[in-house]
């Protein structure tokens, strides 16, 4: 049973699919499940492997799994197996505690381009928990050691396939701005940014507008990319962009903490 669960966890990780892992951590009295019993629950609330108890106990665990997947936070729940009304609805003469942990894939960053800004972005994003795919004809694995994958044979960016929750940063030095941005806008990425001057960004967006791309889609593009840090150096520009990515990912406001936190007495 445990081996099957571990194998499935590896498969889900490889496929970048979220799931919740429920583990029985304590049993008091009588229960059909035993301590350390485990179950994997998918985003629909279905138990796809393992077992932590039947009947309403499973329903409570599944409901909690959905809540944990939504918030990204783990929870410990107590299930009363004695009370048919307020507990699990199955009087077995005991109670159990279950630890429910959401397992979410790392956010994926698609980097279109090469050069020092992109290299710094790859390094910063990797340290911040992103998996990074670099796509550029001049990109090499030696220049991007932190990348999950380096694509150098995709001149029309057909391998760019961001999913919901992914991040896309385009820094192609004008050569691939239009093609890569056109491709990115066909998907529902959480964050799409164009590294370009205001003049260049305006030209690219205007061309897409004239070709019929809806304003709702164009409004998703952050151009120029990044927060206003007064950045000048490539590393500073990369920092401003990755800071904006963290802001979007975590739902921040981008204000100085000194103005948002209460002062000490």
Short mmCIF file of C-alpha atoms in Angstrom, two decimals:
data_model
loop_
_atom_site.label_atom_id
_atom_site.label_comp_id
_atom_site.label_asym_id
_atom_site.label_seq_id
_atom_site.Cartn_x
_atom_site.Cartn_y
_atom_site.Cartn_z
CA UNK A 1 0.00 0.00 0.00
CA UNK A 2 2.71 2.50 1.03
CA UNK A 3 4.78 1.62 -2.02
CA UNK A 4 1.79 2.20 -4.30
CA UNK A 5 1.21 5.60 -2.71
CA UNK A 6 4.87 6.57 -3.08
CA UNK A 7 4.87 5.53 -6.73
CA UNK A 8 1.73 7.55 -7.39
CA UNK A 9 3.22 10.57 -5.62
CA UNK A 10 6.22 10.41 -7.94
CA UNK A 11 3.93 10.20 -10.96
CA UNK A 12 1.85 13.16 -9.80
CA UNK A 13 4.98 15.19 -9.12
CA UNK A 14 6.34 14.40 -12.58
CA UNK A 15 3.01 15.44 -14.13
CA UNK A 16 2.93 18.61 -11.97
CA UNK A 17 -0.50 17.70 -10.62
CA UNK A 18 -1.65 18.87 -7.15
CA UNK A 19 -2.98 16.47 -4.54
CA UNK A 20 -3.42 16.17 -0.79
CA UNK A 21 -1.85 13.57 1.46
CA UNK A 22 -3.90 12.53 4.50
CA UNK A 23 -2.20 10.63 7.33
CA UNK A 24 -3.83 9.19 10.44
CA UNK A 25 -1.66 10.43 13.31
CA UNK A 26 -3.68 9.27 16.34
CA UNK A 27 -6.44 6.80 17.18
CA UNK A 28 -8.34 6.78 20.46
CA UNK A 29 -10.62 3.81 21.06
CA UNK A 30 -11.91 1.78 18.16
CA UNK A 31 -11.37 2.68 14.52
CA UNK A 32 -11.14 0.80 11.26
CA UNK A 33 -8.08 2.83 10.23
CA UNK A 34 -4.77 2.56 12.05
CA UNK A 35 -2.07 5.13 12.86
CA UNK A 36 0.11 5.99 9.85
CA UNK A 37 -2.64 4.97 7.41
CA UNK A 38 -2.46 7.25 4.37
CA UNK A 39 -4.58 8.35 1.43
CA UNK A 40 -4.04 10.56 -1.61
CA UNK A 41 -6.89 12.88 -2.55
CA UNK A 42 -7.11 14.59 -5.93
CA UNK A 43 -8.41 18.15 -6.58
CA UNK A 44 -11.95 16.79 -7.04
CA UNK A 45 -11.93 15.31 -3.54
CA UNK A 46 -11.63 11.73 -4.75
CA UNK A 47 -9.40 9.28 -2.87
CA UNK A 48 -7.13 7.93 -5.61
CA UNK A 49 -4.95 5.73 -3.43
CA UNK A 50 -4.78 4.52 0.17
CA UNK A 51 -7.40 4.55 2.90
CA UNK A 52 -7.92 6.44 6.18
CA UNK A 53 -11.35 5.12 7.11
CA UNK A 54 -14.68 4.61 5.47
CA UNK A 55 -18.05 6.33 5.49
CA UNK A 56 -18.27 9.88 6.72
CA UNK A 57 -14.71 9.86 8.02
CA UNK A 58 -13.52 9.73 4.45
CA UNK A 59 -15.96 12.49 3.49
CA UNK A 60 -14.59 14.78 6.21
CA UNK A 61 -11.02 14.10 5.13
CA UNK A 62 -11.90 14.76 1.48
CA UNK A 63 -13.63 18.05 2.33
CA UNK A 64 -10.62 19.15 4.36
CA UNK A 65 -8.29 18.14 1.51
CA UNK A 66 -10.16 20.46 -0.86
CA UNK A 67 -9.88 23.32 1.63
CA UNK A 68 -6.15 22.70 2.08
CA UNK A 69 -5.57 22.61 -1.67
CA UNK A 70 -7.39 25.94 -1.93
CA UNK A 71 -5.44 27.67 0.85
CA UNK A 72 -2.14 25.86 0.43
CA UNK A 73 -1.98 25.28 4.19
CA UNK A 74 -1.99 21.92 6.04
CA UNK A 75 -4.47 21.10 8.78
CA UNK A 76 -5.00 18.58 11.54
CA UNK A 77 -8.62 17.51 11.93
CA UNK A 78 -10.24 15.57 14.75
CA UNK A 79 -12.96 13.12 13.80
CA UNK A 80 -15.35 11.97 16.50
CA UNK A 81 -16.38 8.41 15.68
CA UNK A 82 -18.84 8.26 18.62
CA UNK A 83 -21.26 11.02 17.71
CA UNK A 84 -23.61 10.14 14.86
CA UNK A 85 -24.87 13.73 14.57
CA UNK A 86 -21.93 16.02 15.24
CA UNK A 87 -19.09 13.61 14.52
CA UNK A 88 -18.38 11.42 11.55
CA UNK A 89 -21.83 9.84 11.71
CA UNK A 90 -20.48 6.34 12.34
CA UNK A 91 -20.43 5.31 16.03
CA UNK A 92 -17.34 3.08 16.17
CA UNK A 93 -16.50 3.94 19.76
CA UNK A 94 -13.46 6.14 19.25
CA UNK A 95 -11.90 9.18 17.61
CA UNK A 96 -9.05 9.92 15.26
CA UNK A 97 -6.78 12.76 14.27
CA UNK A 98 -5.74 13.15 10.67
CA UNK A 99 -3.02 15.38 9.24
CA UNK A 100 -3.97 16.70 5.80
CA UNK A 101 -1.16 18.21 3.75
CA UNK A 102 -1.60 19.87 0.34
CA UNK A 103 1.12 18.98 -2.17
CA UNK A 104 1.25 21.68 -4.80
CA UNK A 105 3.65 21.74 -7.75
CA UNK A 106 6.24 24.48 -7.70
CA UNK A 107 5.26 27.44 -9.85
CA UNK A 108 6.78 27.21 -13.31
CA UNK A 109 8.57 30.16 -14.88
CA UNK A 110 9.00 30.27 -18.65
CA UNK A 111 11.90 32.51 -19.62
CA UNK A 112 12.07 33.57 -23.25
CA UNK A 113 15.49 34.98 -24.07
CA UNK A 114 19.12 34.95 -22.95
CA UNK A 115 21.62 37.37 -21.52
CA UNK A 116 22.46 38.61 -18.04
CA UNK A 117 18.93 39.68 -17.09
CA UNK A 118 17.56 36.25 -17.98
CA UNK A 119 20.45 34.45 -16.29
CA UNK A 120 19.86 36.44 -13.10
CA UNK A 121 16.12 35.83 -13.31
CA UNK A 122 16.71 32.11 -13.60
CA UNK A 123 19.00 32.11 -10.57
CA UNK A 124 16.73 34.30 -8.42
CA UNK A 125 13.56 32.41 -9.34
CA UNK A 126 15.16 29.05 -8.62
CA UNK A 127 16.16 30.21 -5.16
CA UNK A 128 12.60 31.42 -4.56
CA UNK A 129 11.07 28.03 -5.29
CA UNK A 130 10.24 28.33 -8.99
CA UNK A 131 11.02 25.72 -11.58
CA UNK A 132 12.43 27.40 -14.68
CA UNK A 133 12.27 26.59 -18.38
CA UNK A 134 14.53 28.73 -20.59
CA UNK A 135 13.63 28.97 -24.28
CA UNK A 136 16.04 30.72 -26.64
CA UNK A 137 18.23 29.67 -29.61
CA UNK A 138 21.32 30.98 -27.83
CA UNK A 139 20.55 29.52 -24.40
CA UNK A 140 22.82 26.74 -23.11
CA UNK A 141 22.69 24.51 -20.07
CA UNK A 142 26.07 25.88 -18.99
CA UNK A 143 24.66 29.42 -18.79
CA UNK A 144 21.54 28.27 -16.93
CA UNK A 145 22.60 25.60 -14.41
CA UNK A 146 19.52 26.21 -12.23
CA UNK A 147 17.04 25.66 -15.08
CA UNK A 148 14.79 22.63 -15.10
CA UNK A 149 15.03 22.57 -18.88
CA UNK A 150 16.78 24.60 -21.60
CA UNK A 151 15.14 24.74 -25.04
CA UNK A 152 17.30 25.96 -27.92
CA UNK A 153 15.55 24.43 -30.95
CA UNK A 154 12.21 26.21 -30.85
CA UNK A 155 12.50 29.40 -32.90
CA UNK A 156 8.71 29.91 -33.08
CA UNK A 157 8.15 29.17 -29.38
CA UNK A 158 5.78 26.27 -29.99
CA UNK A 159 7.05 24.58 -26.83
CA UNK A 160 5.85 27.53 -24.78
CA UNK A 161 2.73 26.05 -23.18
CA UNK A 162 2.09 27.78 -19.85
CA UNK A 163 -0.68 26.46 -17.67
CA UNK A 164 -2.85 28.30 -15.16
CA UNK A 165 -0.57 29.45 -12.37
CA UNK A 166 2.56 29.61 -14.53
CA UNK A 167 4.72 32.70 -15.06
CA UNK A 168 6.08 33.94 -18.40
CA UNK A 169 8.83 36.53 -18.83
CA UNK A 170 9.79 37.58 -22.36
CA UNK A 171 13.24 39.11 -22.74
CA UNK A 172 14.14 38.28 -26.33
CA UNK A 173 15.81 41.62 -27.16
CA UNK A 174 13.07 42.45 -29.69
CA UNK A 175 13.86 39.45 -31.91
CA UNK A 176 11.13 37.21 -30.54
CA UNK A 177 8.90 39.64 -28.64
CA UNK A 178 5.98 39.41 -31.03
CA UNK A 179 6.07 35.66 -31.65
CA UNK A 180 6.57 34.65 -28.04
CA UNK A 181 4.00 37.11 -26.67
CA UNK A 182 1.45 35.99 -29.27
CA UNK A 183 2.03 32.43 -28.15
CA UNK A 184 1.87 33.25 -24.43
CA UNK A 185 -1.45 35.06 -24.79
CA UNK A 186 -3.05 31.87 -26.12
CA UNK A 187 -2.78 30.39 -22.62
CA UNK A 188 -4.01 31.36 -19.16
CA UNK A 189 -0.72 32.03 -17.41
CA UNK A 190 -0.95 33.84 -14.09
CA UNK A 191 1.78 36.31 -15.01
CA UNK A 192 2.98 37.52 -18.42
CA UNK A 193 5.68 40.19 -18.59
CA UNK A 194 7.59 41.81 -21.43
CA UNK A 195 11.09 43.14 -20.77
CA UNK A 196 11.27 46.12 -23.11
CA UNK A 197 11.29 49.87 -23.18
CA UNK A 198 7.94 51.62 -22.98
CA UNK A 199 8.26 52.56 -26.65
CA UNK A 200 9.04 49.00 -27.76
CA UNK A 201 6.31 47.51 -25.55
CA UNK A 202 3.77 49.95 -26.99
CA UNK A 203 4.70 48.96 -30.56
CA UNK A 204 4.35 45.24 -29.85
CA UNK A 205 1.02 45.63 -28.06
CA UNK A 206 -0.32 47.92 -30.79
CA UNK A 207 0.54 45.35 -33.45
CA UNK A 208 -1.31 42.66 -31.51
CA UNK A 209 -4.25 45.03 -31.05
CA UNK A 210 -4.44 45.67 -34.81
CA UNK A 211 -4.43 41.93 -35.40
CA UNK A 212 -7.54 41.56 -33.27
CA UNK A 213 -6.20 40.42 -29.93
CA UNK A 214 -8.88 41.42 -27.38
CA UNK A 215 -8.08 44.21 -24.94
CA UNK A 216 -8.85 41.89 -22.04
CA UNK A 217 -5.93 39.71 -23.09
CA UNK A 218 -3.57 42.59 -23.80
CA UNK A 219 -4.33 44.00 -20.35
CA UNK A 220 -2.76 40.89 -18.83
CA UNK A 221 0.68 41.85 -20.15
CA UNK A 222 2.95 43.64 -17.70
CA UNK A 223 5.10 45.92 -19.82
CA UNK A 224 7.57 47.17 -18.92
CA UNK A 225 8.13 44.23 -16.57
CA UNK A 226 8.90 44.58 -12.88
CA UNK A 227 8.43 46.94 -9.96
CA UNK A 228 9.81 50.47 -9.89
CA UNK A 229 13.00 49.95 -7.89
CA UNK A 230 15.00 52.46 -9.89
CA UNK A 231 16.91 49.48 -11.32
CA UNK A 232 19.80 50.08 -13.69
CA UNK A 233 22.03 47.00 -13.65
CA UNK A 234 20.86 43.72 -15.25
CA UNK A 235 20.79 42.07 -11.84
CA UNK A 236 18.71 44.94 -10.44
CA UNK A 237 16.26 44.69 -13.33
CA UNK A 238 15.97 40.94 -12.71
CA UNK A 239 15.35 41.64 -9.02
CA UNK A 240 12.55 44.09 -9.87
CA UNK A 241 10.89 41.47 -12.10
CA UNK A 242 11.16 38.58 -9.65
CA UNK A 243 9.87 40.89 -6.91
CA UNK A 244 6.77 41.54 -9.01
CA UNK A 245 6.39 37.78 -9.51
CA UNK A 246 6.46 37.20 -5.76
CA UNK A 247 3.94 40.01 -5.28
CA UNK A 248 1.56 38.33 -7.75
CA UNK A 249 2.14 34.87 -6.32
CA UNK A 250 1.63 35.87 -2.69
CA UNK A 251 -0.96 38.60 -3.16
CA UNK A 252 1.17 41.40 -1.79
CA UNK A 253 0.69 45.13 -2.22
CA UNK A 254 4.25 46.23 -2.93
CA UNK A 255 4.25 48.90 -0.23
CA UNK A 256 7.10 49.53 2.24
CA UNK A 257 6.60 47.38 5.34
CA UNK A 258 7.54 50.37 7.45
CA UNK A 259 4.30 52.01 6.30
CA UNK A 260 2.07 48.96 6.60
CA UNK A 261 3.14 47.33 9.88
CA UNK A 262 2.17 48.74 13.29
CA UNK A 263 4.99 50.57 15.03
CA UNK A 264 6.32 49.19 18.31
CA UNK A 265 5.42 50.98 21.49
#
